[in-house]
mmCIF file of C-alpha atoms in Angstrom:
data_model
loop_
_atom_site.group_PDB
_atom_site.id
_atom_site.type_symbol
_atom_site.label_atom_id
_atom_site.label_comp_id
_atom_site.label_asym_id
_atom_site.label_seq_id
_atom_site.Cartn_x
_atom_site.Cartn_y
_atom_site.Cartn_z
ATOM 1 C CA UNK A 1 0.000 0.000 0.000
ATOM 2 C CA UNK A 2 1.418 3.732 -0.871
ATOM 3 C CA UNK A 3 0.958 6.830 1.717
ATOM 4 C CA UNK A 4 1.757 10.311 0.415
ATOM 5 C CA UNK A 5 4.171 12.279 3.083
ATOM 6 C CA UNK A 6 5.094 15.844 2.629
ATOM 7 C CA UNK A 7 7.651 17.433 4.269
ATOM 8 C CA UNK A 8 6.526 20.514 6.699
ATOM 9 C CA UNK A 9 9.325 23.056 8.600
ATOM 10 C CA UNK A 10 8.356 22.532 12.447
ATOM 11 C CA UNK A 11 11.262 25.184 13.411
ATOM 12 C CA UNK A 12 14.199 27.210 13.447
ATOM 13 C CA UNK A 13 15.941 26.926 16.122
ATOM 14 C CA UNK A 14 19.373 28.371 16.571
ATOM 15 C CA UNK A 15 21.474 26.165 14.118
ATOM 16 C CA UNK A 16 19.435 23.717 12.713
ATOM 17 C CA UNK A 17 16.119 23.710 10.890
ATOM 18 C CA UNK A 18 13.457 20.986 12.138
ATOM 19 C CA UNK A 19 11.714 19.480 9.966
ATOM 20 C CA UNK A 20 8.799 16.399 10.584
ATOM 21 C CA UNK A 21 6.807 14.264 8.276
ATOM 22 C CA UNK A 22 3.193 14.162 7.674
ATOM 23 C CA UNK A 23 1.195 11.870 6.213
ATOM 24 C CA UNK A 24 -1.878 12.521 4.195
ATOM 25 C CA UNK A 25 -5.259 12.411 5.792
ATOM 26 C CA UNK A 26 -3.297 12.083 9.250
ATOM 27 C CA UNK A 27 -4.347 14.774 11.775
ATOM 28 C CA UNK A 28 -0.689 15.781 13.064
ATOM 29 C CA UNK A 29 2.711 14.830 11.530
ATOM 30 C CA UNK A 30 4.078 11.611 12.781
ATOM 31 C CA UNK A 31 6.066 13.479 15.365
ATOM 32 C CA UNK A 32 4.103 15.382 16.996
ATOM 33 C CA UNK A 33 1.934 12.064 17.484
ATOM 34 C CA UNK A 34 4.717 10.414 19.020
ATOM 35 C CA UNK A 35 5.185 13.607 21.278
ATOM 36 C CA UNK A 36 1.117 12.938 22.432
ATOM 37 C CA UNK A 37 1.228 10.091 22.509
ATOM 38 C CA UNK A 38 3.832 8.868 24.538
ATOM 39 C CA UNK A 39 3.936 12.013 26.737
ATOM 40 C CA UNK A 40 1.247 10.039 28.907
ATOM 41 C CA UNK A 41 3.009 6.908 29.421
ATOM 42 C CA UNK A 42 6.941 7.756 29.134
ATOM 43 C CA UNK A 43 6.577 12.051 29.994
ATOM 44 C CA UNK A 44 10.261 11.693 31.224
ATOM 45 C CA UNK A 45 11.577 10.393 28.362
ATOM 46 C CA UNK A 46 9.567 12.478 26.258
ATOM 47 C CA UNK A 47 11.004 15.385 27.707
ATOM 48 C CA UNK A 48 14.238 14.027 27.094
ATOM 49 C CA UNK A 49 14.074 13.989 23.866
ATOM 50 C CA UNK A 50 12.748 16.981 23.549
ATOM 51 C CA UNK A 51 15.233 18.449 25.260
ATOM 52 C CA UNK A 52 18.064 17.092 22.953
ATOM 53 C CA UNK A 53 16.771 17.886 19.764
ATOM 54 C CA UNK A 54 16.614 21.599 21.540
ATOM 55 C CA UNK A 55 20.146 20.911 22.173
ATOM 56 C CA UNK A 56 21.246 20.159 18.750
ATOM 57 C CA UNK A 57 19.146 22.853 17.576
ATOM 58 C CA UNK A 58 21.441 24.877 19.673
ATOM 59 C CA UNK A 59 24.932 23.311 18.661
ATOM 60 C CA UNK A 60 24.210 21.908 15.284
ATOM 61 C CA UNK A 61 23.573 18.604 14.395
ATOM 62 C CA UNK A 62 27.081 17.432 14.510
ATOM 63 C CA UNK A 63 27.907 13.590 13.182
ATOM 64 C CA UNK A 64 29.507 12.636 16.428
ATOM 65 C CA UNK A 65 25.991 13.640 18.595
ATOM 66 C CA UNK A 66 24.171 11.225 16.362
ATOM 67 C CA UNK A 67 26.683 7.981 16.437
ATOM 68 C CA UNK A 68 26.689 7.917 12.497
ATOM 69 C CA UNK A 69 28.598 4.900 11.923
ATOM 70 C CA UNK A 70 27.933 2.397 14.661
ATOM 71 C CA UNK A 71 24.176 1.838 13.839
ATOM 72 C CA UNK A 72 22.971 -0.841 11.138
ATOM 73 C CA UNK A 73 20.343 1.806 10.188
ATOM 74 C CA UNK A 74 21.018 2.655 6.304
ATOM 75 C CA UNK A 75 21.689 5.941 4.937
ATOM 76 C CA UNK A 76 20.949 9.500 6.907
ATOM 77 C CA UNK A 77 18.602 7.399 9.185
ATOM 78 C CA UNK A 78 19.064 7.242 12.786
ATOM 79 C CA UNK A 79 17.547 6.597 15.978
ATOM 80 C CA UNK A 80 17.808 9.890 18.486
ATOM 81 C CA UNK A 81 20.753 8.158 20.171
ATOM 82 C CA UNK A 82 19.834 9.145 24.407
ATOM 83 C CA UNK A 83 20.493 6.129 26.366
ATOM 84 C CA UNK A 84 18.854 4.153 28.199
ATOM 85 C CA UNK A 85 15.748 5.081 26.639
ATOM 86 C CA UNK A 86 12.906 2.464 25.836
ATOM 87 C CA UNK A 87 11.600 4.993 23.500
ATOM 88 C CA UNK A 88 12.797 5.142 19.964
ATOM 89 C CA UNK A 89 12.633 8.768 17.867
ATOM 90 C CA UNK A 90 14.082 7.976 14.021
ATOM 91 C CA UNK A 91 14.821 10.718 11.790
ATOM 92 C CA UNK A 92 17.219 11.976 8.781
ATOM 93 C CA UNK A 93 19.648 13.654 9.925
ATOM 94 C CA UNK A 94 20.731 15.324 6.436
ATOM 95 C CA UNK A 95 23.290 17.778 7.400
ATOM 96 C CA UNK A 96 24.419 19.683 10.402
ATOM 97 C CA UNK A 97 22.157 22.383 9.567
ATOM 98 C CA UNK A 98 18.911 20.171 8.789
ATOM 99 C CA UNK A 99 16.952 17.425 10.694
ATOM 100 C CA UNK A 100 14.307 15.690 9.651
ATOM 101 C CA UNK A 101 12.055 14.012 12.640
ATOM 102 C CA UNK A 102 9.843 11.130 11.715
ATOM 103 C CA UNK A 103 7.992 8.641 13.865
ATOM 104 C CA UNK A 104 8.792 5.956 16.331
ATOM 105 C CA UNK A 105 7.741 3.775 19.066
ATOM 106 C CA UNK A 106 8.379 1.489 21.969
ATOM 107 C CA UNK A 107 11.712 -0.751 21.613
ATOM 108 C CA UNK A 108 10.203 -4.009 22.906
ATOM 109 C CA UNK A 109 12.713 -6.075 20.723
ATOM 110 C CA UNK A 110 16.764 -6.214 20.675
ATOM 111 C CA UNK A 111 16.593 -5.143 16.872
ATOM 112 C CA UNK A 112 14.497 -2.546 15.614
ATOM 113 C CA UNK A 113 13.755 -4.795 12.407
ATOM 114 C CA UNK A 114 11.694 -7.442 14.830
ATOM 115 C CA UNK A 115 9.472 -4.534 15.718
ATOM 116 C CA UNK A 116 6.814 -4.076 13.003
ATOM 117 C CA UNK A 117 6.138 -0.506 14.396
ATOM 118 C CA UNK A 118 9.639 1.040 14.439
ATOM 119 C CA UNK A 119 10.792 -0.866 11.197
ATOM 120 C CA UNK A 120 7.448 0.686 9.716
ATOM 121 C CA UNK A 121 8.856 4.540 10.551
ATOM 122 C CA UNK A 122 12.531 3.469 9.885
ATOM 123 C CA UNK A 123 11.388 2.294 6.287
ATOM 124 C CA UNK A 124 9.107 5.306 5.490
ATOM 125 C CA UNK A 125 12.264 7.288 6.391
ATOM 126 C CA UNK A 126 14.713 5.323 4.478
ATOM 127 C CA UNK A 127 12.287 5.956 1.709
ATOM 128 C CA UNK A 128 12.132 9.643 2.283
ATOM 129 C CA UNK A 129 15.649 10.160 2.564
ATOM 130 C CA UNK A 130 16.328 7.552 -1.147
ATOM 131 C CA UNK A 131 13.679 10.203 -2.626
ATOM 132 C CA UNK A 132 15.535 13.636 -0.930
ATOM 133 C CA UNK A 133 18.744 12.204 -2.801
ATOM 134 C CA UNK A 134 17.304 11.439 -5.871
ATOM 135 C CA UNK A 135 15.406 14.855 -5.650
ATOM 136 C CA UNK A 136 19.122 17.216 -5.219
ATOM 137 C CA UNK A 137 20.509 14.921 -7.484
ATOM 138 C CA UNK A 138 17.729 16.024 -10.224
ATOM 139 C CA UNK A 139 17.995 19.854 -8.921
ATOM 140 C CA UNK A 140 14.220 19.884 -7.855
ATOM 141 C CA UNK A 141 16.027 20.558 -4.247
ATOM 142 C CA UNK A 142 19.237 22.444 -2.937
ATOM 143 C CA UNK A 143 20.653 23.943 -0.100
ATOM 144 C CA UNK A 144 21.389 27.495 0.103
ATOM 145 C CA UNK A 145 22.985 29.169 2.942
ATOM 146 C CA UNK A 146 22.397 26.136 5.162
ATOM 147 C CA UNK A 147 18.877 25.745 4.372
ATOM 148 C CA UNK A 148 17.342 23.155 1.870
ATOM 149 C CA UNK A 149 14.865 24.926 -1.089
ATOM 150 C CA UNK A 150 12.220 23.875 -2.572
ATOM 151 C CA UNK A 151 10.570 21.437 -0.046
ATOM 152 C CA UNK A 152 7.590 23.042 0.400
ATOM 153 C CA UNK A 153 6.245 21.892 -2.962
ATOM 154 C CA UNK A 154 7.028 17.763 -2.716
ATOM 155 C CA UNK A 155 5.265 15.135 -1.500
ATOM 156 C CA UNK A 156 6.333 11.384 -1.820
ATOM 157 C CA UNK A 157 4.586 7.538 -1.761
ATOM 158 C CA UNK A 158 5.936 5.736 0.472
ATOM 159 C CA UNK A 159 5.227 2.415 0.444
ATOM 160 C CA UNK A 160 3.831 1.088 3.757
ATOM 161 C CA UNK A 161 2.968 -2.311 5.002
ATOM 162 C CA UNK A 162 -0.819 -3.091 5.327
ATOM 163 C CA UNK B 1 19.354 30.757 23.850
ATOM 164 C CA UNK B 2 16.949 29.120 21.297
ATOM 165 C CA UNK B 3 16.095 31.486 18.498
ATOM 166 C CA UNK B 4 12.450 30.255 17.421
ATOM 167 C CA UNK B 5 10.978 31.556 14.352
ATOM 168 C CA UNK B 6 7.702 29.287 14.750
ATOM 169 C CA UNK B 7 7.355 29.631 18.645
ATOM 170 C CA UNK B 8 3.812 28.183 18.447
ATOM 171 C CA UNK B 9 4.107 24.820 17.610
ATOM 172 C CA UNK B 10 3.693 21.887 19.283
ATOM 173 C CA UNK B 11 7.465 21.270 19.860
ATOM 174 C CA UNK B 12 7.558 24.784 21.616
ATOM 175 C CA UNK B 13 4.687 23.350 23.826
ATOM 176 C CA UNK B 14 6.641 20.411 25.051
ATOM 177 C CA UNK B 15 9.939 22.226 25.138
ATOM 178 C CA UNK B 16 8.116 24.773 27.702
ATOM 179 C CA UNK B 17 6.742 21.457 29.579
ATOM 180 C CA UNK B 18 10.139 20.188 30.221
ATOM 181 C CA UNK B 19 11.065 19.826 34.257
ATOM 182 C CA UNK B 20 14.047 21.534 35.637
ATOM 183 C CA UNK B 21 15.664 18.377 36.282
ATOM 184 C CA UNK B 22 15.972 17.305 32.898
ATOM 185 C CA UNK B 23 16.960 20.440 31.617
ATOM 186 C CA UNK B 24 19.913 20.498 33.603
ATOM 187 C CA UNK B 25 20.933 17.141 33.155
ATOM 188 C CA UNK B 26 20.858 17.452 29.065
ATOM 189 C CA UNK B 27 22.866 20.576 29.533
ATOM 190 C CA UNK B 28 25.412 19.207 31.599
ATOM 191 C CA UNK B 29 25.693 16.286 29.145
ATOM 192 C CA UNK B 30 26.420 17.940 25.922
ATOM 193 C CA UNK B 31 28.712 20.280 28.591
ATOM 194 C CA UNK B 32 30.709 17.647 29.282
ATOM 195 C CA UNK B 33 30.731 15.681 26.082
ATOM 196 C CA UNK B 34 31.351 19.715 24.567
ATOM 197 C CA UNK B 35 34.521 19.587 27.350
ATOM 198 C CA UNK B 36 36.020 16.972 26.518
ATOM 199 C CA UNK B 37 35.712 16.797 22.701
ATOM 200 C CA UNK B 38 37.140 20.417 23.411
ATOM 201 C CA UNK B 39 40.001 19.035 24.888
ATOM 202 C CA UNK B 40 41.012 16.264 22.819
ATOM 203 C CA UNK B 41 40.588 18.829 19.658
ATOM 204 C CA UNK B 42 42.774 21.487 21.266
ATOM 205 C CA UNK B 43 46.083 18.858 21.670
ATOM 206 C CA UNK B 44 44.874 16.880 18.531
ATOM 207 C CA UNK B 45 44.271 13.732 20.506
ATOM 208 C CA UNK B 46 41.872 11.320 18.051
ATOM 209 C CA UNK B 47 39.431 9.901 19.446
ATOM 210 C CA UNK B 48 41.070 6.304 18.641
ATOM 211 C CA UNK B 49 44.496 7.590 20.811
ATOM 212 C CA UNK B 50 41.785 8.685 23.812
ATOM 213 C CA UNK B 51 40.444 5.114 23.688
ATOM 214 C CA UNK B 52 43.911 3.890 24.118
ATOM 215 C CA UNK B 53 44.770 6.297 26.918
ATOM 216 C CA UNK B 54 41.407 5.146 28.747
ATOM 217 C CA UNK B 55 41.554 1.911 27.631
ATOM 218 C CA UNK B 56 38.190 1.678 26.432
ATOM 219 C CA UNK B 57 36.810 0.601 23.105
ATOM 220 C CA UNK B 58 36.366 3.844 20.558
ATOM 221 C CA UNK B 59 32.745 2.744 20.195
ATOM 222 C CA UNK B 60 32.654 3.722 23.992
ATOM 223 C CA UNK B 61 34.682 7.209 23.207
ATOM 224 C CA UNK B 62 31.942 7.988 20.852
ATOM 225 C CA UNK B 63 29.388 7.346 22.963
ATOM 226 C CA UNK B 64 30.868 10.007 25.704
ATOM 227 C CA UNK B 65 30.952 12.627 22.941
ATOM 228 C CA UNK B 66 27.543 12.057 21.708
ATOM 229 C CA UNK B 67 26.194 14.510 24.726
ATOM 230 C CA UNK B 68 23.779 11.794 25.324
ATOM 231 C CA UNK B 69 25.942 9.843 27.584
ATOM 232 C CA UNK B 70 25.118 9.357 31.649
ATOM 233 C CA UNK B 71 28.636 10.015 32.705
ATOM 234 C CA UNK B 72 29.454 8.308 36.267
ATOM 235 C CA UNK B 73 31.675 10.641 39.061
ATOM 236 C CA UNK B 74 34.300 7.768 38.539
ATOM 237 C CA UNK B 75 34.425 8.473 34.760
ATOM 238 C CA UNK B 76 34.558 12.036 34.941
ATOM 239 C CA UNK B 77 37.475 11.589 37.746
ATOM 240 C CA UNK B 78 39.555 9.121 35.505
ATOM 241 C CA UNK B 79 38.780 11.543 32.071
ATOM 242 C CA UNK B 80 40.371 14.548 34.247
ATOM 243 C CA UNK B 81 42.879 12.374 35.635
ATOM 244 C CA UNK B 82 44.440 11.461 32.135
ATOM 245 C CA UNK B 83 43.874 14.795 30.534
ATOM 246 C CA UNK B 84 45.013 16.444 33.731
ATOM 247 C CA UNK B 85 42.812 19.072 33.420
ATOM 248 C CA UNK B 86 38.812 19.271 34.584
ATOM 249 C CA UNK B 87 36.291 18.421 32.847
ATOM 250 C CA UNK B 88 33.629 20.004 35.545
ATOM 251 C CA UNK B 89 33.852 22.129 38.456
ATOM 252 C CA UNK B 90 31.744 22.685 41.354
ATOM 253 C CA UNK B 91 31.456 26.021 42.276
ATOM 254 C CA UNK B 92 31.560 27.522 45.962
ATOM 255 C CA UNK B 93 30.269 30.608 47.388
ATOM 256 C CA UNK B 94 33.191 31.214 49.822
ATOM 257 C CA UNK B 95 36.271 28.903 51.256
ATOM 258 C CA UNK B 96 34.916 28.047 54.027
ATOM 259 C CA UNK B 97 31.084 26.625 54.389
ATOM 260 C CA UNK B 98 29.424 24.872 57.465
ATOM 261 C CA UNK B 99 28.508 21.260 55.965
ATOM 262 C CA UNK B 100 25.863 19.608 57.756
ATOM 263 C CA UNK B 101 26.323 15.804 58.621
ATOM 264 C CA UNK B 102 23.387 14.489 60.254
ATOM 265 C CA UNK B 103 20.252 16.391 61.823
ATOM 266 C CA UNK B 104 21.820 15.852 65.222
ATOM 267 C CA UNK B 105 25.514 15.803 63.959
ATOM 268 C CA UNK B 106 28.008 19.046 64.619
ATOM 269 C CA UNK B 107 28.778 21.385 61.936
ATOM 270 C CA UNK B 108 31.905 20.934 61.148
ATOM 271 C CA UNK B 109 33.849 24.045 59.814
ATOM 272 C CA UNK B 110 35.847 22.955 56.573
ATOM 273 C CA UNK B 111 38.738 24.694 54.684
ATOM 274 C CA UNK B 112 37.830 24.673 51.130
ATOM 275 C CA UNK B 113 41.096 25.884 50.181
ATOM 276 C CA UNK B 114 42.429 23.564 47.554
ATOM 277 C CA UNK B 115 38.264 23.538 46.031
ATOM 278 C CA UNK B 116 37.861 24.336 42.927
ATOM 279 C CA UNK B 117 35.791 27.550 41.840
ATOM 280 C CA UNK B 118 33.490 28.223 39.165
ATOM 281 C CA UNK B 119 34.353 27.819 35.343
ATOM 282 C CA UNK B 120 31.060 26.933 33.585
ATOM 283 C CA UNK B 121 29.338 29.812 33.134
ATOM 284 C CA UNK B 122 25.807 27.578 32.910
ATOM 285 C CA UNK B 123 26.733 25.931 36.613
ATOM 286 C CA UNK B 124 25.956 29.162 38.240
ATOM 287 C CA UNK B 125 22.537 27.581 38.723
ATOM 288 C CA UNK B 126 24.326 24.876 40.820
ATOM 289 C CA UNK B 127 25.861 27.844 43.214
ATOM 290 C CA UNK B 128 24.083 27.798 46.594
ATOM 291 C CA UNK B 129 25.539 28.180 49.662
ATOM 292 C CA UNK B 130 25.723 25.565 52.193
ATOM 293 C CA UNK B 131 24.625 28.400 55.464
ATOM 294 C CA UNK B 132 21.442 28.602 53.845
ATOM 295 C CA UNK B 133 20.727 24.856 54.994
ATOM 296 C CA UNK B 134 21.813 26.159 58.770
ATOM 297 C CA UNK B 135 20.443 29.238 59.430
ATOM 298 C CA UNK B 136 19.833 28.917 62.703
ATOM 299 C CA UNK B 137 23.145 27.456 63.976
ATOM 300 C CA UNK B 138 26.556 29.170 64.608
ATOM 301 C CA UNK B 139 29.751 27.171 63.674
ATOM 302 C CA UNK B 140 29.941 23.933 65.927
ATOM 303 C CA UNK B 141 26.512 24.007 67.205
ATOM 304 C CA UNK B 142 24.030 20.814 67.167
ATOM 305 C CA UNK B 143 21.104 20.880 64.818
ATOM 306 C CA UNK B 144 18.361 20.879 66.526
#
């Protein structure tokens, strides 16, 4: 089955631009959902990780706050790296001036790719992020002065288990 | 400071929500992680040479400059111990402060001398001092 996501700016914070993902016909972006929904049930980690991505607004999104090369996530995806935390965040981080927050979920399982849930947002992203590449590569996107132009006008299928 | 161009979104709304606690605790992270990837940069130490020097794994290095990291007391000791240098300071108010023991134990007056005073301009929140937990007593005199 294919979902259309756009891309929507969330904010600007110091050094980095937020951005989240949205799915069509979904009432908030995936983010924000987790935000809601897990504030009830995990409101310390929540704030957390909340906090952090503050933090990295603040400092950049440097590689070596995001662990780039220990995960076995593919490409710009990774998992918001706090430890200790049983809640997963995933999103793309695609420069040090540019995040992209998706979805995630409970970790209930030793590998993300035994959890349905947060392989479901780690493959939308690693969709999102195959598309962003193709999309610079083609010119439809660049980055200008640290921030990334023309986003506004693309969505993308994603294709999403059933 | 955060410079918000959207200040009304949801993020904002959490952001606002977060406790004190936590707050500190993320800043003191990325701090520390901030102080010693600081350190290591300014005498062009790699991380793989630090790992050696600690003798931990890199992976481990990289987890202690990721500013996510829970750093123990002990860690922080044997980071400043190899660097020679701090990696955190607790500030004090004056040299000498009345520390309290017990409810019933004496206040004991210590020489704070050799402490070390504040660097980290973001501790200053950590500054109290220690004779506002004893107003009522003089030096040497029981809690009551």
């Amino acid at each position: 089955m294919k979902k259309k996501y756009r891309i929507t700016p969330l904010e600007d914070l110091q050094e980095v631009s937020l951005f989240v993902i949205h799915g069509e016909n979904e009432k908030c972006s995936d983010f924000e959902f987790f935000l809601r929904h897990f504030s009830h049930t995990h409101p310390e980690e929540v704030s957390k990780i909340v906090k952090w991505i503050s933090k990295i607004g603040e400092n950049g999104a440097l590689e070596r706050y995001f662990r780039i090369n220990e995960g076995k996530i593919s490409d710009n995806v990774v998992a918001i790296p706090i430890e200790k935390l049983k809640l997963r965040l995933y999103c793309i981080r695609w420069d040090e001036k540019n995040l992209l927050i998706g979805g995630g979920g409970l970790k209930q399982t030793a590998k993300y790719q035994d959890d349905p849930v947060l392989y479901q947002h780690v493959k939308i992203l690693q969709q999102i992020d195959k598309k962003l590449k193709d999309r610079f590569k083609k010119g439809a996107l660049r980055v200008v002065d640290g921030i990334i132009q023309g986003l506004e006008r693309l969505s993308f299928d994603v294709n999403i288990d059933d | 400071m955060i410079k918000m161009k959207k200040n009304n979104s949801f993020f904002s709304e959490f952001l606002q929500k977060v406790p004190d606690h936590i707050n500190r605790e993320m800043d003191l992270s990325f701090e520390i992680a901030d102080r010693i990837h600081h350190v290591l940069k300014e005498r062009n130490i790699t991380q793989k040479q630090f790992a050696v020097m600690m003798e931990k794994r890199e992976s481990e290095i990289s987890r202690w400059l990721s500013g996510s990291h829970n750093f123990t007391l002990e860690t922080i000791s044997k980071i400043s111990a190899i660097l020679k240098t701090d990696i955190i300071q607790v500030p004090r108010e004056s040299e000498k402060v009345k520390v309290p023991y017990t409810k019933s134990a004496t206040c004991k007056v210590v020489n704070r001398k050799s402490s070390v005073t504040r660097i980290d301009q973001h501790l200053n929140y950590h500054s109290f001092s220690f004779s506002s937990l004893n107003k009522n007593s003089k030096n040497g005199q029981k809690f009551s």
